[in-house]
Every structure is written in C-alpha cells, then in structure tokens.
C-alpha positions as a printed Julia matrix, in Angstrom:
326×3 Matrix{Float64}:
 -25.77    5.84  -16.38
 -25.77    7.17  -12.78
 -22.34    7.7   -11.22
 -22.77    5.09   -8.41
 -23.86    2.44  -10.9
 -20.96    3.33  -13.19
 -18.51    2.92  -10.29
 -20.05   -0.44   -9.4
 -19.64   -1.65  -12.97
 -16.02   -0.53  -13.03
 -15.35   -2.28   -9.72
 -16.93   -5.49  -10.97
 -14.89   -5.45  -14.17
 -11.74   -4.71  -12.17
 -12.27   -7.63   -9.79
 -13.01  -10.03  -12.65
  -9.9    -8.92  -14.52
  -7.71   -9.15  -11.41
  -8.9   -12.68  -10.62
  -8.41  -13.88  -14.21
  -4.93  -12.37  -14.53
  -3.92  -13.87  -11.18
  -5.01  -17.35  -12.26
  -3.13  -16.89  -15.55
   0.07  -15.84  -13.76
  -0.11  -18.78  -11.35
  -0.68  -21.19  -14.24
   2.32  -19.74  -16.09
   4.54  -20.16  -13.03
   6.98  -23.11  -13.1
   6.11  -23.94   -9.48
   4.31  -27.26   -9.05
   1.75  -26.75   -6.26
   1.72  -30.44   -5.38
   5.48  -30.63   -4.94
   5.67  -27.25   -3.19
   3.01  -28.13   -0.62
   3.79  -31.77    0.2
   7.56  -31.31    0.3
  10.39  -32.68   -1.8
  10.9   -35.89    0.19
   7.21  -36.82    0.35
   6.79  -35.99   -3.34
   9.6   -38.32   -4.41
   8.21  -41.22   -2.38
   4.63  -40.64   -3.53
   3.03  -42.9    -6.1
   2.03  -41.45   -9.5
  -1.62  -42.17   -8.7
  -1.38  -40.16   -5.48
   0.29  -37.27   -7.3
  -2.43  -37.25   -9.94
  -5.14  -37.33   -7.27
  -3.63  -34.34   -5.46
  -3.17  -32.46   -8.73
  -6.81  -33.03   -9.6
  -7.95  -31.97   -6.16
  -5.94  -28.75   -6.31
  -6.76  -28.13   -9.97
  -3.11  -28.2   -11.03
  -3.81  -29.98  -14.31
  -6.75  -27.85  -15.46
  -6.61  -24.97  -17.9
  -6.7   -21.35  -16.84
 -10.24  -20.64  -18.02
 -11.55  -23.87  -16.49
 -10.03  -23.1   -13.09
 -11.19  -19.5   -13.23
 -14.74  -20.43  -14.24
 -15.01  -23.01  -11.46
 -13.63  -20.52   -8.94
 -16.01  -17.8   -10.17
 -19.05  -20.01   -9.67
 -18.01  -20.73   -6.09
 -17.09  -17.09   -5.47
 -20.57  -15.94   -6.48
 -21.84  -18.14   -3.64
 -19.39  -16.6    -1.15
 -16.74  -19.33   -1.33
 -13.29  -18.07   -2.39
 -11.69  -21.47   -2.06
  -9.35  -23.23    0.34
  -5.73  -22.25    0.97
  -3.19  -25.01    0.4
  -0.4   -23.36    2.39
  -2.43  -22.36    5.43
  -4.92  -25.25    5.38
  -7.84  -22.89    5.97
 -10.55  -21.11    3.96
  -9.2   -18.21    1.91
 -11.69  -15.79    3.46
 -10.42  -16.58    6.96
  -6.74  -16.3     5.97
  -7.23  -13.0     4.15
  -9.29  -11.54    7.01
  -6.71  -12.58    9.62
  -3.72  -11.29    7.64
  -5.5    -8.09    6.64
  -6.24   -7.41   10.3
  -2.53   -7.92   11.0
  -1.52   -5.5     8.25
  -4.13   -2.87    9.13
  -2.07   -1.25   11.89
   1.08   -1.29    9.76
  -0.6     0.14    6.65
  -2.6     2.78    8.52
   0.44    3.97   10.5
   2.62    4.12    7.37
  -0.09    5.96    5.44
  -0.52    8.6     8.14
   3.22    9.05    8.65
   3.95    9.45    4.94
   1.22   12.06    4.56
   2.23   14.05    7.65
   5.97   13.97    6.87
   5.43   14.75    3.19
   3.16   17.71    3.96
   5.49   19.15    6.6
   8.63   18.82    4.46
   6.91   20.18    1.36
   5.59   23.26    3.16
   8.95   23.96    4.8
  10.85   23.6     1.52
   8.37   25.67   -0.47
   8.18   28.44    2.11
  12.0    28.76    2.09
  12.65   28.4    -1.61
  16.31   28.32   -2.59
  17.54   27.95    1.0
  19.76   25.19    2.33
  16.7    23.54    3.86
  14.96   23.52    0.48
  17.98   21.88   -1.18
  18.29   19.29    1.58
  14.6    18.34    1.39
  14.63   18.07   -2.41
  17.84   16.05   -2.41
  16.51   13.72    0.27
  13.27   13.19   -1.67
  15.17   12.38   -4.87
  17.35    9.94   -2.93
  14.3     8.24   -1.41
  12.68    7.89   -4.82
  15.75    6.05   -6.14
  16.29    3.8    -3.1
  14.77    0.29   -3.06
  12.34   -0.28   -0.23
  13.8    -3.64    0.77
  17.28   -2.07    1.12
  15.91    0.63    3.43
  14.13   -2.06    5.45
  17.3    -4.16    5.87
  19.35   -1.08    6.78
  16.8     0.04    9.38
  16.58   -3.48   10.8
  20.36   -3.71   11.14
  20.83   -0.25   12.68
  17.79    0.27   14.93
  17.01   -3.33   15.89
  20.35   -5.17   15.89
  22.89   -2.48   16.76
  20.87   -0.04   18.87
  18.17   -2.41   20.1
  15.47    0.26   20.05
  12.91   -1.9    18.24
  12.16   -5.62   18.03
  13.93   -7.61   15.33
  10.65   -8.65   13.77
   7.21  -10.23   14.09
   4.04   -8.59   15.38
   4.5    -9.67   19.01
   7.11  -11.16   21.3
   8.37  -14.61   20.28
   6.98  -17.32   22.51
   4.56  -14.97   24.21
   1.26  -16.32   25.48
  -2.01  -14.61   26.15
  -3.41  -11.41   24.72
  -1.07   -8.91   23.1
  -1.56   -5.31   24.15
  -1.98   -2.51   21.64
   1.2    -0.85   22.92
   3.21   -4.0    22.16
   1.7    -4.31   18.69
   2.49   -0.66   18.01
   6.07   -1.16   19.22
   6.56   -4.05   16.8
   4.91   -2.17   13.93
   6.69    1.15   14.49
   9.93    0.49   12.59
   8.3    -1.35    9.64
   5.68    1.41    9.39
   8.36    4.11    9.44
  10.3     2.4     6.64
   7.12    1.81    4.65
   6.04    5.44    5.05
   9.23    6.63    3.36
   8.0     5.18    0.05
   5.3     7.85   -0.17
   7.01   10.82    1.49
   8.94   11.95   -1.59
   5.93   12.35   -3.9
   3.83   14.19   -1.32
   6.71   16.46   -0.29
   7.7    17.46   -3.83
   4.08   17.99   -4.87
   3.35   20.06   -1.76
   6.5    22.11   -2.36
   5.28   23.09   -5.84
   1.85   23.96   -4.49
   3.45   26.02   -1.73
   5.43   27.99   -4.31
   2.19   28.75   -6.16
   0.44   29.84   -2.97
   3.32   32.06   -1.86
   3.14   33.93   -5.18
  -0.63   34.46   -5.04
  -2.15   37.94   -4.81
  -3.67   37.44   -1.37
  -0.25   36.43    0.0
   1.29   39.59   -1.45
  -1.48   41.59    0.18
  -0.75   39.86    3.5
   2.93   40.76    3.17
   2.02   44.36    2.48
   0.14   44.44    5.76
   3.3    43.39    7.58
   2.46   39.75    8.32
   5.42   37.45    8.87
   6.2    34.54    6.56
   5.3    32.07    9.3
   1.93   33.71    9.84
   1.26   33.74    6.1
   2.03   30.04    5.75
  -0.04   29.03    8.79
  -3.05   31.33    8.27
  -3.27   31.47    4.48
  -1.16   28.66    3.06
  -2.08   25.51    4.97
  -5.79   25.71    4.17
  -4.9    25.56    0.46
  -2.22   22.9     0.81
  -3.71   20.24    3.08
  -6.47   19.14    0.73
  -4.27   18.66   -2.39
  -1.74   16.73   -0.29
  -4.49   14.54    1.14
  -5.8    13.92   -2.36
  -2.38   12.75   -3.55
  -1.98   10.66   -0.43
  -5.24    8.81   -1.11
  -4.03    8.02   -4.61
  -0.83    6.52   -3.18
  -2.56    3.65   -1.37
  -1.3     1.26   -4.05
   2.33    2.23   -3.36
   1.91    1.65    0.37
   0.36   -1.77   -0.22
   2.99   -2.73   -2.79
   5.83   -1.71   -0.48
   4.33   -3.68    2.4
   5.1    -6.95    0.6
   8.85   -6.29    0.79
   8.81   -4.67    4.22
   6.82   -7.5     5.8
   9.24  -10.04    4.36
  12.27   -8.26    5.79
  10.72   -7.8     9.24
   8.92  -11.2     9.22
   5.72   -9.3     9.91
   2.7   -11.62    9.65
   0.55   -9.55    7.36
  -1.07   -9.68    3.97
   2.18   -9.05    2.09
   3.99  -11.96    3.7
   1.0   -14.22    3.02
   1.14  -13.2    -0.66
   4.8   -14.24   -0.9
   4.06  -17.54    0.84
   1.15  -18.23   -1.5
   3.23  -17.35   -4.55
   6.08  -19.66   -3.58
   3.6   -22.46   -2.97
   1.48  -21.97   -6.09
  -1.55  -21.36   -3.88
  -3.83  -19.85   -6.54
  -7.0   -19.47   -4.41
  -5.14  -17.56   -1.71
  -3.29  -15.39   -4.22
  -6.58  -14.48   -5.88
  -8.14  -13.65   -2.51
  -5.21  -11.4    -1.58
  -5.26   -9.75   -5.02
  -8.97   -9.0    -4.69
  -8.54   -7.58   -1.19
  -5.72   -5.27   -2.28
  -7.65   -4.27   -5.42
 -10.56   -3.2    -3.23
  -8.25   -1.12   -1.03
  -6.65    0.56   -4.04
 -10.06    1.22   -5.6
 -11.26    2.79   -2.36
  -8.16    5.01   -2.25
  -8.6     6.14   -5.85
 -12.29    6.76   -5.26
 -11.49    8.93   -2.25
  -8.9    10.79   -4.33
 -11.44   11.44   -7.1
 -13.97   12.74   -4.61
 -11.37   15.04   -3.11
 -10.43   16.24   -6.59
 -14.02   17.45   -6.88
 -13.62   19.37   -3.65
 -10.35   20.94   -4.76
 -11.69   21.85   -8.21
 -15.53   21.98   -8.39
 -15.31   21.92  -12.19
 -14.34   18.25  -11.99
 -17.43   17.39   -9.94
 -20.03   15.37  -11.83
 -18.0    15.64  -15.01
 -18.76   19.32  -15.58
 -16.96   20.92  -18.5
 -16.88   24.67  -18.93
 -16.07   26.22  -22.26
 -14.67   29.72  -22.12
C-alpha cells in the first residue's frame, strides 16, 4: 500500500476511534445534559413530558452506538451536529475557538522550541558547570510542576501584583470595535509563556544530550586542534546538527501543548478551544466535545506526521521504511 494511502487509512481509523471513545465517555458521565443546559430551577419546574422531549431531542436517552451511528451519518454529509451550550453549529464553534487558540498555541510552540534549544545548547556546551547544573535542575523542576499551578502563580505575580499583563481574556473587557493584533498579542503573551514551559524541559534535556555527542565528535576535535574557540565550534559546527533533532522533538510535542492549553485557558479565562472543551464537558455537550476532539486529533496527527518526516531527514535510513543489514 502506498505511504500516502496508508497515512489516510490511519487518520480515518484514528478519527473514528476518537469520536466513538468521546461518545462513550460522555455517556458514562453522571452529568445530565438536560439539567445542565436548562438550569436547576427550570429543570425542577419542568414537566416530565418536557424533560423527555428535550432528552430525546438531545439524544440523552439513546445508547452509545446509536448516538455515534446517527452522528457518523450526519458527519459524512458535513454536519457535525449542534452545540447545546453555545446554541450554534459545532463547526462554527470549533472554527471560532480554534482561531482564538491559534495565536496562543503558535506562540507557546515557538517559545518552547526556542527556549529549549538555547538552554540545551548552553548546558551541553558547558558540561559540568554551574550553568549546566542550573539548567538541568530547572528542567527537572518544570517537569514535576503542574501547569495549572504555574498559570495561577504567573497570574498572581505578573498580572495582579506587578500589573504587567492583563488579568485574562483575549481582549479588553467591555471593548467595542476591532481588536488590534498588538492587543491580542498582549493578552496572549503571559498564557503563551506559561504554556511554553510545559515543553521546554524535554527539548532542553534532549538537546543537551545531543550537544554532548556533537562536542565529542571527531570533527569537533579537529576544529579544536586548529585553535577554534568553543563558541565558534558550537555556532559553526554544532547548531547545524542540533536544530533539526530539536525541531523534530518539538513537532512531536504538539499534543502536550494542546493538552496544557486546556488548563491554561481556564486559569486565564482565555476564550479558546481548551475553555470550550471544559464548558462542553461540564454541560454534557457530546457533539461539541466530539468536534473539539477531532480538531485536536488532526493537529496532533499533523505534528506527528511532521516529526516522522523530519526523522527521515535526520536519519535517511528511516525514510520509506528502509532497513539495512550489516
């Protein structure tokens, strides 16, 4: 089977599995979508007939396979359903929230890669120094620190105490008219910085190990014998062999960035895809949850695909599944 067709089959199976598992998780949840969406007071005063009608309309009383099969038929025709919480088509809600998260996710992804690469190269080039110990210790600390705790700490220090960044949201509260890109970037800066820390540790530690390998290579020893400085060796000979592996690892970490965005967007009240997922989950909004799960699955698949392609660039033996026997 050709490689593009094989990838398409894998993507199709992935999307089907994600949608089915999401429906199963929503059905297993104790949340009643009728009660969660109409409110406690209205639910108590509602007649049993009205409750049954709403449950039938929202598919609350149907089995998992029945709901999934009905949704799949509509999805094949381009209809992903209607969101109960946002009172809008799922496609429109996901597109709007994904556009809101795009700046946050892209900024966090770029920051985590740049910081991780820089710290890893610095630590590896100065192995055993105080800087190396500080970078490694900081990376271990970041790996063990919950993202939501970092977000709350950053919000309290930089937004409440120092006032350098807005407290939350993607634009000024009560603002009217178009929002400039500079204002959006100002609101997304602190959440993106916190979110980027989730991926810095892995990239930095991986790059440090690669830097140690490069600094012990024969061509580096030859460069030292010619009298080149350590800085010149790292810049001229090391970076070209370190950027691509770091970028490969960074592409594979798209899932971590997306997963962390759910917590960060909640803390900063940032109107993105992660906050919409929490809202849909608390309201038992199965169609919207499935739409968000499919969108994130596509992003993760694209990141892993990019990582696999870059693996082939780093090691040509992995390209097209080539196997060499010595």
